[in-house]
mmCIF file with all atom_site columns, C-alpha atoms in Angstrom:
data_model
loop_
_atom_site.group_PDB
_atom_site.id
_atom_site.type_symbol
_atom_site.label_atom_id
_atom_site.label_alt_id
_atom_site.label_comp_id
_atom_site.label_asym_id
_atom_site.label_entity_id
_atom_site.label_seq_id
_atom_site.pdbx_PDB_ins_code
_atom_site.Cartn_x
_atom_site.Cartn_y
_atom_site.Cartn_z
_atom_site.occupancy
_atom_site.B_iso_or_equiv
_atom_site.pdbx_formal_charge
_atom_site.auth_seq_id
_atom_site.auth_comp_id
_atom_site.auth_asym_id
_atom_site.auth_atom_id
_atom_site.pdbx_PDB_model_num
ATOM 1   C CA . UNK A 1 1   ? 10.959  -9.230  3.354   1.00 74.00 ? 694 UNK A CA 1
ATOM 2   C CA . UNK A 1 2   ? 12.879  -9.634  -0.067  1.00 85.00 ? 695 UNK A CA 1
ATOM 3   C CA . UNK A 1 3   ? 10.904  -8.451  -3.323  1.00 93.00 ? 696 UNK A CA 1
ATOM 4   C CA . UNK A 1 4   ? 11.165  -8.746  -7.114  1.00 95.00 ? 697 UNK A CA 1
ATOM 5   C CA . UNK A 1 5   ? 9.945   -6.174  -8.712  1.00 97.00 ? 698 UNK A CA 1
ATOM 6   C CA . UNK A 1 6   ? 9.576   -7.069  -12.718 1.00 98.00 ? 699 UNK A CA 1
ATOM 7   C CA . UNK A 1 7   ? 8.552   -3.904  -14.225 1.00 97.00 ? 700 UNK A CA 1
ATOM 8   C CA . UNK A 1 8   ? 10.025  -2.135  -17.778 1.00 96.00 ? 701 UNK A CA 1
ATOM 9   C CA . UNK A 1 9   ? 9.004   1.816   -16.799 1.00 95.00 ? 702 UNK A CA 1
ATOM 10  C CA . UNK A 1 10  ? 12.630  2.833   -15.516 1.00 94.00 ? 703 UNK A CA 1
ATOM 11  C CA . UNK A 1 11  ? 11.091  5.602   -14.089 1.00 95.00 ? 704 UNK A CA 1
ATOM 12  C CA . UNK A 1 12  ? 8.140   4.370   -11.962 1.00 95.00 ? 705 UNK A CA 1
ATOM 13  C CA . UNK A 1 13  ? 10.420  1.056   -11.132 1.00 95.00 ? 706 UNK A CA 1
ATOM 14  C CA . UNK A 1 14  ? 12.713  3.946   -9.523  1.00 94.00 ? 707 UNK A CA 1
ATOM 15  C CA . UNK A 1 15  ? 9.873   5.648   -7.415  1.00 94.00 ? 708 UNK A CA 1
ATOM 16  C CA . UNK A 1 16  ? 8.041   2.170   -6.502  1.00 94.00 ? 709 UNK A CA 1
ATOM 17  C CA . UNK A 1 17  ? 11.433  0.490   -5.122  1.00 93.00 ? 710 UNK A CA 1
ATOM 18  C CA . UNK A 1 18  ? 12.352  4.070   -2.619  1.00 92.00 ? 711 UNK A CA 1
ATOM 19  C CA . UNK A 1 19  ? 8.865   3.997   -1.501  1.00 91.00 ? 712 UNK A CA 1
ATOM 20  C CA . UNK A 1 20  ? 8.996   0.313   -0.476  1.00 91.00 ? 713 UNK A CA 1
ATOM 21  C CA . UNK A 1 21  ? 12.480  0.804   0.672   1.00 87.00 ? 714 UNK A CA 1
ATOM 22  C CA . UNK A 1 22  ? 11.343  3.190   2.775   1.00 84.00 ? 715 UNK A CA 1
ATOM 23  C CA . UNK A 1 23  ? 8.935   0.697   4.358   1.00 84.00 ? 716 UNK A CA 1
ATOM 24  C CA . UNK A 1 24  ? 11.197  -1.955  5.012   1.00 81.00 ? 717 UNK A CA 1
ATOM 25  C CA . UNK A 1 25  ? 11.172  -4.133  1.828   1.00 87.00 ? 718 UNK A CA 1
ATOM 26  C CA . UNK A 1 26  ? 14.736  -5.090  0.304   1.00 86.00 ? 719 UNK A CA 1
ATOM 27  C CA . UNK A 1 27  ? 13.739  -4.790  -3.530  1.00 92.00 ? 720 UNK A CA 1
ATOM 28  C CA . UNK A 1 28  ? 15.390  -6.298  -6.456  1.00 93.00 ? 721 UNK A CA 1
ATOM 29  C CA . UNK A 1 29  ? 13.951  -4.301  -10.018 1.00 95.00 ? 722 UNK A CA 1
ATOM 30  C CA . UNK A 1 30  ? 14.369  -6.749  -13.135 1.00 96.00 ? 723 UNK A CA 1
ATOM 31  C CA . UNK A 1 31  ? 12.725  -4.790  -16.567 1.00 96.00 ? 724 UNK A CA 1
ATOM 32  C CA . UNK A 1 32  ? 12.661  -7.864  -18.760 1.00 97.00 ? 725 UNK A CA 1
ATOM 33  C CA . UNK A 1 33  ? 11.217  -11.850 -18.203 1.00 97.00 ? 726 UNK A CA 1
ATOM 34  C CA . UNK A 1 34  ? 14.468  -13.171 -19.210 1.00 96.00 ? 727 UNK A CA 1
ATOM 35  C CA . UNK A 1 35  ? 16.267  -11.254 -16.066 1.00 96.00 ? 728 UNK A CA 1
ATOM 36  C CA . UNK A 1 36  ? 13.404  -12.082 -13.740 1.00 96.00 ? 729 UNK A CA 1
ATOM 37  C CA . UNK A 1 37  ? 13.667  -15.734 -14.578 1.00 96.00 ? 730 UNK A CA 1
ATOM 38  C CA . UNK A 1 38  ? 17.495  -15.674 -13.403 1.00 95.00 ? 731 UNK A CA 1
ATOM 39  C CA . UNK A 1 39  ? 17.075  -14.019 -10.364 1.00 93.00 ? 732 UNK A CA 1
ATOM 40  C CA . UNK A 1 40  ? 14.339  -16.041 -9.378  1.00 94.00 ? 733 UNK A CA 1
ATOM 41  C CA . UNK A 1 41  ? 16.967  -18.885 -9.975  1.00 93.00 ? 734 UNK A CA 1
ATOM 42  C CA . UNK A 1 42  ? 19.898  -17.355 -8.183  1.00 88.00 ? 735 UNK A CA 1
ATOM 43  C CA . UNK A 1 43  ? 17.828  -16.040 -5.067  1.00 86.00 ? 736 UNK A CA 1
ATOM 44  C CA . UNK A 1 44  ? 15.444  -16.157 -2.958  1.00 85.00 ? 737 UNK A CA 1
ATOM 45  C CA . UNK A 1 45  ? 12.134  -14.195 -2.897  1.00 90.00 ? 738 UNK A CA 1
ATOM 46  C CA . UNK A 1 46  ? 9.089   -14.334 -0.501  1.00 87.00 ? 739 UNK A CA 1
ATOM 47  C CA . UNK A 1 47  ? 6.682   -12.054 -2.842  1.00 93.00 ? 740 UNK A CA 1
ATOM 48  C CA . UNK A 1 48  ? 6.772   -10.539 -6.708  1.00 96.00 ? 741 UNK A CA 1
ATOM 49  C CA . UNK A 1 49  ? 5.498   -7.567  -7.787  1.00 97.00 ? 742 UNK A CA 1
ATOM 50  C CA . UNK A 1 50  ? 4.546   -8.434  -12.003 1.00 97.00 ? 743 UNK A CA 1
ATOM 51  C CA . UNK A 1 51  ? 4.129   -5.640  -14.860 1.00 97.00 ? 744 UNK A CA 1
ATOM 52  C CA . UNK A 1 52  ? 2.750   -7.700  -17.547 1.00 96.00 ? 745 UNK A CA 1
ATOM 53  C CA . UNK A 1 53  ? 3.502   -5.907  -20.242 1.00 94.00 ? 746 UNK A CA 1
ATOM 54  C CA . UNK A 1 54  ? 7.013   -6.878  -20.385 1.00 96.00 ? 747 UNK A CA 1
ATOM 55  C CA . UNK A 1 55  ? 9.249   -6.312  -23.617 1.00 96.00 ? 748 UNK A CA 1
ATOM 56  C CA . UNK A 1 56  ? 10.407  -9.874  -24.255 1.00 96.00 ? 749 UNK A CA 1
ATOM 57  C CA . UNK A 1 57  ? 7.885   -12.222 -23.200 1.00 96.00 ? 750 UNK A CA 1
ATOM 58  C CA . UNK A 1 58  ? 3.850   -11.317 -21.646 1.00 96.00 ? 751 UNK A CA 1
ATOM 59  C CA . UNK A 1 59  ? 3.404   -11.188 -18.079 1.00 96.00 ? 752 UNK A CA 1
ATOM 60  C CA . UNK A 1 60  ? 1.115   -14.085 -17.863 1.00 96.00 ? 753 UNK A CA 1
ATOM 61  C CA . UNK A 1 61  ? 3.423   -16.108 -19.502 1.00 96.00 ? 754 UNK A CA 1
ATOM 62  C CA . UNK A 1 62  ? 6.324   -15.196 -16.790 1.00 97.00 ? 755 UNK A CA 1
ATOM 63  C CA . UNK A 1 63  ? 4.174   -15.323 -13.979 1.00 96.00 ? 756 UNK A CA 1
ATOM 64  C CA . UNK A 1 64  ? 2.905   -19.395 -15.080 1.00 96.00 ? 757 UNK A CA 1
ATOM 65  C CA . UNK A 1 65  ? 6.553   -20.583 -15.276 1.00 96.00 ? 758 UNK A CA 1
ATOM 66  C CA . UNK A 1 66  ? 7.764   -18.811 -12.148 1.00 95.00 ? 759 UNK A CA 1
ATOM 67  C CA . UNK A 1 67  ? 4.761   -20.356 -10.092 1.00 93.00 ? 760 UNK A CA 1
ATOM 68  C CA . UNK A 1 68  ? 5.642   -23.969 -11.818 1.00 92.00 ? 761 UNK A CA 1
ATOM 69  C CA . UNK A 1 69  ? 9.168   -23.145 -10.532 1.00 93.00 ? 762 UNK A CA 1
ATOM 70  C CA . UNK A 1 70  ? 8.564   -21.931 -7.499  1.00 91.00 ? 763 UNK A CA 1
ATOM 71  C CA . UNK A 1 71  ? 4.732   -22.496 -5.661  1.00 88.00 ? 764 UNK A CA 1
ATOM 72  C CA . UNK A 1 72  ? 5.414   -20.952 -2.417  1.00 87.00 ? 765 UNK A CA 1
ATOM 73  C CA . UNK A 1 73  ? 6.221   -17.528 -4.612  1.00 91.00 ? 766 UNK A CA 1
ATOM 74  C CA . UNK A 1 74  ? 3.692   -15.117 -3.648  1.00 93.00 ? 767 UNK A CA 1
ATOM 75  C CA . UNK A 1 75  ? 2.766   -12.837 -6.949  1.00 95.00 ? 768 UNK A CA 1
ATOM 76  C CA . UNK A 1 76  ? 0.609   -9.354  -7.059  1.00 96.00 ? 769 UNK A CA 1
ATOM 77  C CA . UNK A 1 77  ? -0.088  -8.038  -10.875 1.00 97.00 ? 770 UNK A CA 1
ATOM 78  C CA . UNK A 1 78  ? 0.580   -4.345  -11.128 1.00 95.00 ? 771 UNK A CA 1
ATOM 79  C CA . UNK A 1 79  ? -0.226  -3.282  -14.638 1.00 94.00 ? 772 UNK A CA 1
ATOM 80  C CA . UNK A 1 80  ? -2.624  -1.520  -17.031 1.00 94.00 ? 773 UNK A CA 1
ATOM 81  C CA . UNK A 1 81  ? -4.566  -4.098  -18.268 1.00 94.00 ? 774 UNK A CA 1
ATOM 82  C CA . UNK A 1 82  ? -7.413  -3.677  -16.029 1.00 93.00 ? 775 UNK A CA 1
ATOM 83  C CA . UNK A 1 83  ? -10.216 -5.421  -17.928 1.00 95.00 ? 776 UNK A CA 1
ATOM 84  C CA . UNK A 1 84  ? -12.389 -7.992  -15.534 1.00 95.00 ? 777 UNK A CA 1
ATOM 85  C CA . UNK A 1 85  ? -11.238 -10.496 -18.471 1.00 95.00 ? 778 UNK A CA 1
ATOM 86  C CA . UNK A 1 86  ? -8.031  -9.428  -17.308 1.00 95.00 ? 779 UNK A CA 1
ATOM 87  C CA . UNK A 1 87  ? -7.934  -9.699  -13.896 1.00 95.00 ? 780 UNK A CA 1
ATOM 88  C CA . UNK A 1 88  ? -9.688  -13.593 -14.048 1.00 95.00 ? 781 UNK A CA 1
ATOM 89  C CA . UNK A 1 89  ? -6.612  -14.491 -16.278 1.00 95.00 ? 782 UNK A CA 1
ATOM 90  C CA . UNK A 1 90  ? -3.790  -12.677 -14.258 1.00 95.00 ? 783 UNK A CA 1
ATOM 91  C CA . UNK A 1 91  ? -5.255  -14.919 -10.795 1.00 94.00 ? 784 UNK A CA 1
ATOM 92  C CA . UNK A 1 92  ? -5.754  -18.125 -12.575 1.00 95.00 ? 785 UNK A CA 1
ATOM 93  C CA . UNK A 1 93  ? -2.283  -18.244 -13.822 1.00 94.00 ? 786 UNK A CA 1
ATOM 94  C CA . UNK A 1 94  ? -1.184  -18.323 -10.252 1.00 93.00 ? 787 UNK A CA 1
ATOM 95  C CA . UNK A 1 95  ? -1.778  -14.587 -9.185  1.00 94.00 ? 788 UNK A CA 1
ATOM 96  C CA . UNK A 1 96  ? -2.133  -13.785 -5.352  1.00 92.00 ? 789 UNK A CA 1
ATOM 97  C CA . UNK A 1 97  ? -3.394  -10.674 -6.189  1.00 95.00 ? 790 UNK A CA 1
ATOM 98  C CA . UNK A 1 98  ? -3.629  -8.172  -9.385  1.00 96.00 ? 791 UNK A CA 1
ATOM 99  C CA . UNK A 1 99  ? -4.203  -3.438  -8.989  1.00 95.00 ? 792 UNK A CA 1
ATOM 100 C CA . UNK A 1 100 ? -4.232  -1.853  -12.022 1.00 94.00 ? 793 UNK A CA 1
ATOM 101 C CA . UNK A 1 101 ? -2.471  1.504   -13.258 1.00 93.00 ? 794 UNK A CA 1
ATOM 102 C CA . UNK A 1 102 ? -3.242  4.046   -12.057 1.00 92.00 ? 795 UNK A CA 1
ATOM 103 C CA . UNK A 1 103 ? -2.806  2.643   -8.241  1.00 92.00 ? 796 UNK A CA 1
ATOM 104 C CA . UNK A 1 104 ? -2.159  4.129   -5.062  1.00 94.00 ? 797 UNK A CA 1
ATOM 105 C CA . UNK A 1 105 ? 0.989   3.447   -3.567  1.00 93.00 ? 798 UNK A CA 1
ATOM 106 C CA . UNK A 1 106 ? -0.660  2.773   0.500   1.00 92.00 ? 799 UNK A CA 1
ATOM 107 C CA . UNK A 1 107 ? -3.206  0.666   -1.152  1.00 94.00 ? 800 UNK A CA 1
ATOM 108 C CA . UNK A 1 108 ? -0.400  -1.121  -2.823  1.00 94.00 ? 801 UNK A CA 1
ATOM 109 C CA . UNK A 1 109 ? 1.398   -1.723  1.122   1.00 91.00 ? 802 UNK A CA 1
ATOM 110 C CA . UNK A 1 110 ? -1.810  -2.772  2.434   1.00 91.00 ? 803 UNK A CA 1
ATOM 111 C CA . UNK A 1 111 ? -1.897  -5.089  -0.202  1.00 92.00 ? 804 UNK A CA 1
ATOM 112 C CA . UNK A 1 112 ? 1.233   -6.707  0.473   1.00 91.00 ? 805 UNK A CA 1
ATOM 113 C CA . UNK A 1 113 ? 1.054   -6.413  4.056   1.00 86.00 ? 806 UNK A CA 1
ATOM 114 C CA . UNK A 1 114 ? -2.195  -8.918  3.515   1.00 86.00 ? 807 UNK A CA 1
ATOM 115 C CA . UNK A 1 115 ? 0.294   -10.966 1.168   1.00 86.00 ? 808 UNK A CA 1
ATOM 116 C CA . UNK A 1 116 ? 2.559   -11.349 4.364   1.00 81.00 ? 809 UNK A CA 1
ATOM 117 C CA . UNK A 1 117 ? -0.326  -12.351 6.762   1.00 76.00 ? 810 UNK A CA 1
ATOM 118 C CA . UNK A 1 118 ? -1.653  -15.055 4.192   1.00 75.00 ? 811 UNK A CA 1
ATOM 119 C CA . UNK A 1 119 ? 2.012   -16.392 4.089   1.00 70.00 ? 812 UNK A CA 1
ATOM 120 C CA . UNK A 1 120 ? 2.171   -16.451 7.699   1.00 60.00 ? 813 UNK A CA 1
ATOM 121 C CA . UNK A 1 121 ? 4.917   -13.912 8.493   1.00 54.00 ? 814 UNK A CA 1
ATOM 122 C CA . UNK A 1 122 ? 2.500   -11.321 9.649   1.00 52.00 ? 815 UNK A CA 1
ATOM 123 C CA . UNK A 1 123 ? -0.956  -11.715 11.601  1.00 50.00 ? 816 UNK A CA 1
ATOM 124 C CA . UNK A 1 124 ? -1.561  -7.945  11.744  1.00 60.00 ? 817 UNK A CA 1
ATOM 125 C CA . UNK A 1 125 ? -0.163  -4.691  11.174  1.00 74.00 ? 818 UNK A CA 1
ATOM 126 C CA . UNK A 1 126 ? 0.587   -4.122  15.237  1.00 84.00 ? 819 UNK A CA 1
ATOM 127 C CA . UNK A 1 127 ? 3.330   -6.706  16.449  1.00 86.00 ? 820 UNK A CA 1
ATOM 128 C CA . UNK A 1 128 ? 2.792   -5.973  20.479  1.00 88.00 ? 821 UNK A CA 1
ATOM 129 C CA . UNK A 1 129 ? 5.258   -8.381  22.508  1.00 90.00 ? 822 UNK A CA 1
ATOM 130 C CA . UNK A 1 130 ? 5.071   -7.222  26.418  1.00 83.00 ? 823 UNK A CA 1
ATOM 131 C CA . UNK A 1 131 ? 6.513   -3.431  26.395  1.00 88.00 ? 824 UNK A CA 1
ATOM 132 C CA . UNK A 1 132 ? 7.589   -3.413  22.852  1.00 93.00 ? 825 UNK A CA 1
ATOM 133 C CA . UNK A 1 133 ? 4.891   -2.488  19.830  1.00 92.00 ? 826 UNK A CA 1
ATOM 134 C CA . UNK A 1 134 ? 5.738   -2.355  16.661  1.00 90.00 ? 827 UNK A CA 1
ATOM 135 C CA . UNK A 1 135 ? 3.135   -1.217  13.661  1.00 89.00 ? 828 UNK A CA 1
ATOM 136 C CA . UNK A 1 136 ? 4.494   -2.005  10.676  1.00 82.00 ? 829 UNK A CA 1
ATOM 137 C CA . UNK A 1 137 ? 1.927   0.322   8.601   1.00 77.00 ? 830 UNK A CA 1
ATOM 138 C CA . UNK A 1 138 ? 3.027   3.192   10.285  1.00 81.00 ? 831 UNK A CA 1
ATOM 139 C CA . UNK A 1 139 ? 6.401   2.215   10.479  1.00 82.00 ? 832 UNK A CA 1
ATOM 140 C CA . UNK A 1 140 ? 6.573   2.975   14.338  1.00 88.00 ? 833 UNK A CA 1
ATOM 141 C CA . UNK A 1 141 ? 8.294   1.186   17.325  1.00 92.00 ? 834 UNK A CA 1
ATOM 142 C CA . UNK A 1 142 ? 6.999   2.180   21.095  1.00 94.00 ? 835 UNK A CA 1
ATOM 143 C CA . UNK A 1 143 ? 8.799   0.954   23.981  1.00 93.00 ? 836 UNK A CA 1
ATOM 144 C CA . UNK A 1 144 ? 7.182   1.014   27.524  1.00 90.00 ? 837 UNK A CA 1
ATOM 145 C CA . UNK A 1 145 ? 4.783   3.919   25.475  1.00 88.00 ? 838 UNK A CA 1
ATOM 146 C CA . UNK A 1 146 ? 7.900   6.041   24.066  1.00 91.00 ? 839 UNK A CA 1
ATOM 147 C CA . UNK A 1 147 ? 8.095   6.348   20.760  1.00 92.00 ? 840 UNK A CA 1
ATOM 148 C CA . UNK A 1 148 ? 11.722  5.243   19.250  1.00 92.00 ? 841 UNK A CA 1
ATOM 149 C CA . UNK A 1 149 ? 13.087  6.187   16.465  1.00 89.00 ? 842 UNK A CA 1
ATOM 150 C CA . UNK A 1 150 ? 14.712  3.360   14.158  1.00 88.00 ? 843 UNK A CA 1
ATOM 151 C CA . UNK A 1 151 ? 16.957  3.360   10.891  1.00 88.00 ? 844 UNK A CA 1
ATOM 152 C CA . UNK A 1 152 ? 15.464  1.342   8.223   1.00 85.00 ? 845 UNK A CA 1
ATOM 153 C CA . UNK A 1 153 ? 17.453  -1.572  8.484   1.00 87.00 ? 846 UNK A CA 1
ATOM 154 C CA . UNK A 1 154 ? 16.877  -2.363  11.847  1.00 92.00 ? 847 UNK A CA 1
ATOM 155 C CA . UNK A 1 155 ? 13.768  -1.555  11.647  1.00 91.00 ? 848 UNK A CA 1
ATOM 156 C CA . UNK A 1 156 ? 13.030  -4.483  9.028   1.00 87.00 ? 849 UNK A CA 1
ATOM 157 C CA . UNK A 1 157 ? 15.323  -6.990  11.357  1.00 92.00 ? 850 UNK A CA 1
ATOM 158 C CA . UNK A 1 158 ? 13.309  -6.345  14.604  1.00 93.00 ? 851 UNK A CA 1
ATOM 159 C CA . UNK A 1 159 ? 9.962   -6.814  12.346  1.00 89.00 ? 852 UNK A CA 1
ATOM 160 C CA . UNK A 1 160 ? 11.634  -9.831  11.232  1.00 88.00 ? 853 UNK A CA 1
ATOM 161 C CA . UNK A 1 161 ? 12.153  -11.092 14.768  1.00 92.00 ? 854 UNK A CA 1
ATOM 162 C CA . UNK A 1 162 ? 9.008   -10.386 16.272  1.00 91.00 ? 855 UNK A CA 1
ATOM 163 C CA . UNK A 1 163 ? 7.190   -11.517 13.508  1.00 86.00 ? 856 UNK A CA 1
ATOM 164 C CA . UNK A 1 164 ? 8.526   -15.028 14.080  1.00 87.00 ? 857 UNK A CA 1
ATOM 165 C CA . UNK A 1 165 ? 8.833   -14.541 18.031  1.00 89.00 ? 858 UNK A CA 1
ATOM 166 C CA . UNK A 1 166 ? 9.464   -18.063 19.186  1.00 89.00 ? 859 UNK A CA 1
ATOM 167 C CA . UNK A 1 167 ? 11.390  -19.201 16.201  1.00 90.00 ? 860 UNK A CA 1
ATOM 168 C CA . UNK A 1 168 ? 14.954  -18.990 15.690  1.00 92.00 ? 861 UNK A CA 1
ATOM 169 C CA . UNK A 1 169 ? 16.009  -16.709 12.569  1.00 92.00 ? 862 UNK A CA 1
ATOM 170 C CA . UNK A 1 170 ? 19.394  -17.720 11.523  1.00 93.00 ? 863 UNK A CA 1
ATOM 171 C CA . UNK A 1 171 ? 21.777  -15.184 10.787  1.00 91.00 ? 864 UNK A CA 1
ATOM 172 C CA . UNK A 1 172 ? 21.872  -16.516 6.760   1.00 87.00 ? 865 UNK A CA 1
ATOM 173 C CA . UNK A 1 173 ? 18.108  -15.555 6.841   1.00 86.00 ? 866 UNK A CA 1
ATOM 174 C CA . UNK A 1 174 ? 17.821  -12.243 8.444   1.00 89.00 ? 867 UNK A CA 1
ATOM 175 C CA . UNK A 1 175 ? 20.694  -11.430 5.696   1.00 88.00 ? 868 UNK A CA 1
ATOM 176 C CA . UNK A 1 176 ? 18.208  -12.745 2.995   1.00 81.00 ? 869 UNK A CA 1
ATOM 177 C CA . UNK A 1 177 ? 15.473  -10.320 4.161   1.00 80.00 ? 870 UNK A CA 1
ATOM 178 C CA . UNK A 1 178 ? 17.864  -7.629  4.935   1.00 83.00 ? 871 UNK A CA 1
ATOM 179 C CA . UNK A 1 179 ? 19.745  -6.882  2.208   1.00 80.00 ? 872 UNK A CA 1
ATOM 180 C CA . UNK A 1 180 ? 18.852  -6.869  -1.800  1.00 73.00 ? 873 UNK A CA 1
ATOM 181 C CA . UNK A 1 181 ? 20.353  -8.788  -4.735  1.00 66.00 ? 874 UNK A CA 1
ATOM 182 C CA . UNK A 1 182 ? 24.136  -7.756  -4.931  1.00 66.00 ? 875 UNK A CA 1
ATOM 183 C CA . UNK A 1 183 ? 24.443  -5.434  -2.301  1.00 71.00 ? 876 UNK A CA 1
ATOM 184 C CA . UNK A 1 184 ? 27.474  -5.963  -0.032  1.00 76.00 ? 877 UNK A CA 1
ATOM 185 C CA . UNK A 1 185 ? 27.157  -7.490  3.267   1.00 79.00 ? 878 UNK A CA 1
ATOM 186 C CA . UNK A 1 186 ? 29.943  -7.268  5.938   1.00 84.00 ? 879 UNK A CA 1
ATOM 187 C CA . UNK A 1 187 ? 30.799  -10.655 7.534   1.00 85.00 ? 880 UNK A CA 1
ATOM 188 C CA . UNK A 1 188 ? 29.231  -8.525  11.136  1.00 90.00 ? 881 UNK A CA 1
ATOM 189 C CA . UNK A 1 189 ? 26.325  -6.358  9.664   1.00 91.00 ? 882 UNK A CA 1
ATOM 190 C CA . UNK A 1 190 ? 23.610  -8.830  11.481  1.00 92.00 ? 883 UNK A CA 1
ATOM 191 C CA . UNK A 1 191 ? 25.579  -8.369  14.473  1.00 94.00 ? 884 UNK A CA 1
ATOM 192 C CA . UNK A 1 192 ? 25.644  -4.613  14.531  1.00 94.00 ? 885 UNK A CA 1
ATOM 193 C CA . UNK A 1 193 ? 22.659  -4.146  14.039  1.00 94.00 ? 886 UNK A CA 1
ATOM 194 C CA . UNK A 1 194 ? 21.551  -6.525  16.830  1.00 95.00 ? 887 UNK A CA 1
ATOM 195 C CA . UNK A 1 195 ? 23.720  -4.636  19.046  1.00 94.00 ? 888 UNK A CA 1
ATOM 196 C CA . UNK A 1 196 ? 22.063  -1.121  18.142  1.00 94.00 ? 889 UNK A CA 1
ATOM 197 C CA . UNK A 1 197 ? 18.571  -2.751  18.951  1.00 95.00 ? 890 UNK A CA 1
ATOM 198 C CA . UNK A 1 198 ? 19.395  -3.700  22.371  1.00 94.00 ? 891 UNK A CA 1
ATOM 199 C CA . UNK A 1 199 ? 20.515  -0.310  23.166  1.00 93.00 ? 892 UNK A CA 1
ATOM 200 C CA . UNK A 1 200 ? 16.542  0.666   22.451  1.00 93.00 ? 893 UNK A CA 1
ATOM 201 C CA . UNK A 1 201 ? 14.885  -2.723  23.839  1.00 94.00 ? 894 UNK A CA 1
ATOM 202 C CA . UNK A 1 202 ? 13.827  -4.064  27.495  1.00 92.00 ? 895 UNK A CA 1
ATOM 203 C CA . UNK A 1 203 ? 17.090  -6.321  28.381  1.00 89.00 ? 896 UNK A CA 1
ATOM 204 C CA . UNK A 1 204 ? 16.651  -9.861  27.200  1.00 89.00 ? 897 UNK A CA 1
ATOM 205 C CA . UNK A 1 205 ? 14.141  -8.909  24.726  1.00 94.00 ? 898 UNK A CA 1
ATOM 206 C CA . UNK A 1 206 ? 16.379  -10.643 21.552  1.00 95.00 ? 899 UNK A CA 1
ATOM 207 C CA . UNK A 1 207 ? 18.395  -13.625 22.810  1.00 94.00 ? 900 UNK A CA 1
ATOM 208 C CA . UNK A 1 208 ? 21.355  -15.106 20.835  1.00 94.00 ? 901 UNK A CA 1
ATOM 209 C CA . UNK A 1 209 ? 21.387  -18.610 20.270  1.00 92.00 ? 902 UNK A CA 1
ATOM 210 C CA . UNK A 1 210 ? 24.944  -19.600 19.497  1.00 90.00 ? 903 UNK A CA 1
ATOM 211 C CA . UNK A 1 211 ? 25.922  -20.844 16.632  1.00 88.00 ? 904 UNK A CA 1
ATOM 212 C CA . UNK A 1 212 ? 22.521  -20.839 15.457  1.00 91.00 ? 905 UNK A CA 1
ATOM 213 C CA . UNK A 1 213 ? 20.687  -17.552 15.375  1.00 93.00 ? 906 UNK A CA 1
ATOM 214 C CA . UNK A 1 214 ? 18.410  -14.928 17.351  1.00 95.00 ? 907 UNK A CA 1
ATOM 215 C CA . UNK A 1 215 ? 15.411  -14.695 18.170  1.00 94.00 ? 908 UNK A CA 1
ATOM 216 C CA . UNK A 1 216 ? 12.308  -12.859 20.255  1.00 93.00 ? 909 UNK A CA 1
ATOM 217 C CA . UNK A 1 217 ? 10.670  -15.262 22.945  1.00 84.00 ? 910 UNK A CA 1
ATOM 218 C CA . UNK A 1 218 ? 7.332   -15.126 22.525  1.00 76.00 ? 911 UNK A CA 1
ATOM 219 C CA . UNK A 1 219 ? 7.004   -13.569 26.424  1.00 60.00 ? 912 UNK A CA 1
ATOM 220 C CA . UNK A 1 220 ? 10.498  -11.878 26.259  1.00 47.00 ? 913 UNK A CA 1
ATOM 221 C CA . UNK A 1 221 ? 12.200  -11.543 29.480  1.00 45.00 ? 914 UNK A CA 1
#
């Protein structure tokens, strides 16, 4: 799941994007409107995470010409305004959801893990598909009841998978929600990775489609 985070505080953009690193997000940090605005036009993003008080242009402002732009962007408001004035203005410019400063960072995941159910990506927090369970709020895969350790990465590519089990996720896409704005991809990254998950996984459990993409049946052989 690719985020933009638009917030000015250096230091608490820092902290926010290793926490949700951590859980499997690829973030992108933008501090200003003007650099939001261009990455929004250069990539692709399934959710945003808005500071509204932004040093070139208000929050609200950003946040109505992004969702003119681009109406399947999901938005949450993290800021300090936290008036109820506040809150009604930040949703009816296009806001999927709005915490205010001082937040908790869990409340902040469970937030955006119900962002990812409303888009459809997600219908709960356990993914269970025959021997293989992943919870993606614990960030904890059990296979056949053992407990397997995964590196972040593949961790977010098997959640990717199973969270569209049935569908075909082309390797273009799993790159998208892989990887962040810039970063480097090797031409085989999608495929190592693959390969290290069957190592841990019931044989069969992601099939290749050639040419096309991979994918998790949705009753994996």
């Amino acid at each position: 799941m690719r985020l933009l985070l638009v917030e000015d505080d250096t230091r608490l953009a820092e902290e926010l994007s290793k926490s949700l690193r951590h859980k499997g997000y690829a973030i992108t940090h933008m501090p200003s409107a003007k650099s939001a605005l261009d990455s929004l036009a250069s990539n692709e993003f399934a959710m945003m995470i808005l500071d509204l008080g932004l040093p070139d242009m208000d929050g609200i402002e950003l946040l109505k010409i992004a969702k003119k732009k681009y109406a399947d962007l999901s938005v949450i408001i993290l800021t300090a305004r936290d008036t109820t004035t506040d809150k009604i203005d930040g949703l009816d410019a296009g806001a999927d959801d709005y915490l205010a400063k001082p937040f908790d960072i869990e409340e902040l995941l469970a937030r955006l893990r119900a962002m990812e159910r409303r888009l459809g990506t997600a219908t709960s927090s356990l993914i269970d598909i025959n021997e293989v369970s992943l919870d993606v709020a614990s960030h904890e895969l059990g296979v056949k009841g053992e407990k397997v350790e995964l590196p972040r990465r593949e961790f977010m590519l098997l959640k990717a998978l199973m969270e569209n089990h049935g569908r075909i996720q082309s390797k273009q896409h799993l790159e998208k929600t892989l990887y962040e704005w810039g970063e480097e991809v090797s031409s085989n990254a999608i495929e190592v990775h693959i390969h290290n998950l069957r190592k841990r996984l019931p044989e069969q459990f992601i099939k290749t489609i050639r040419g096309v993409g991979y994918s998790v049946p949705k009753q994996a052989r």
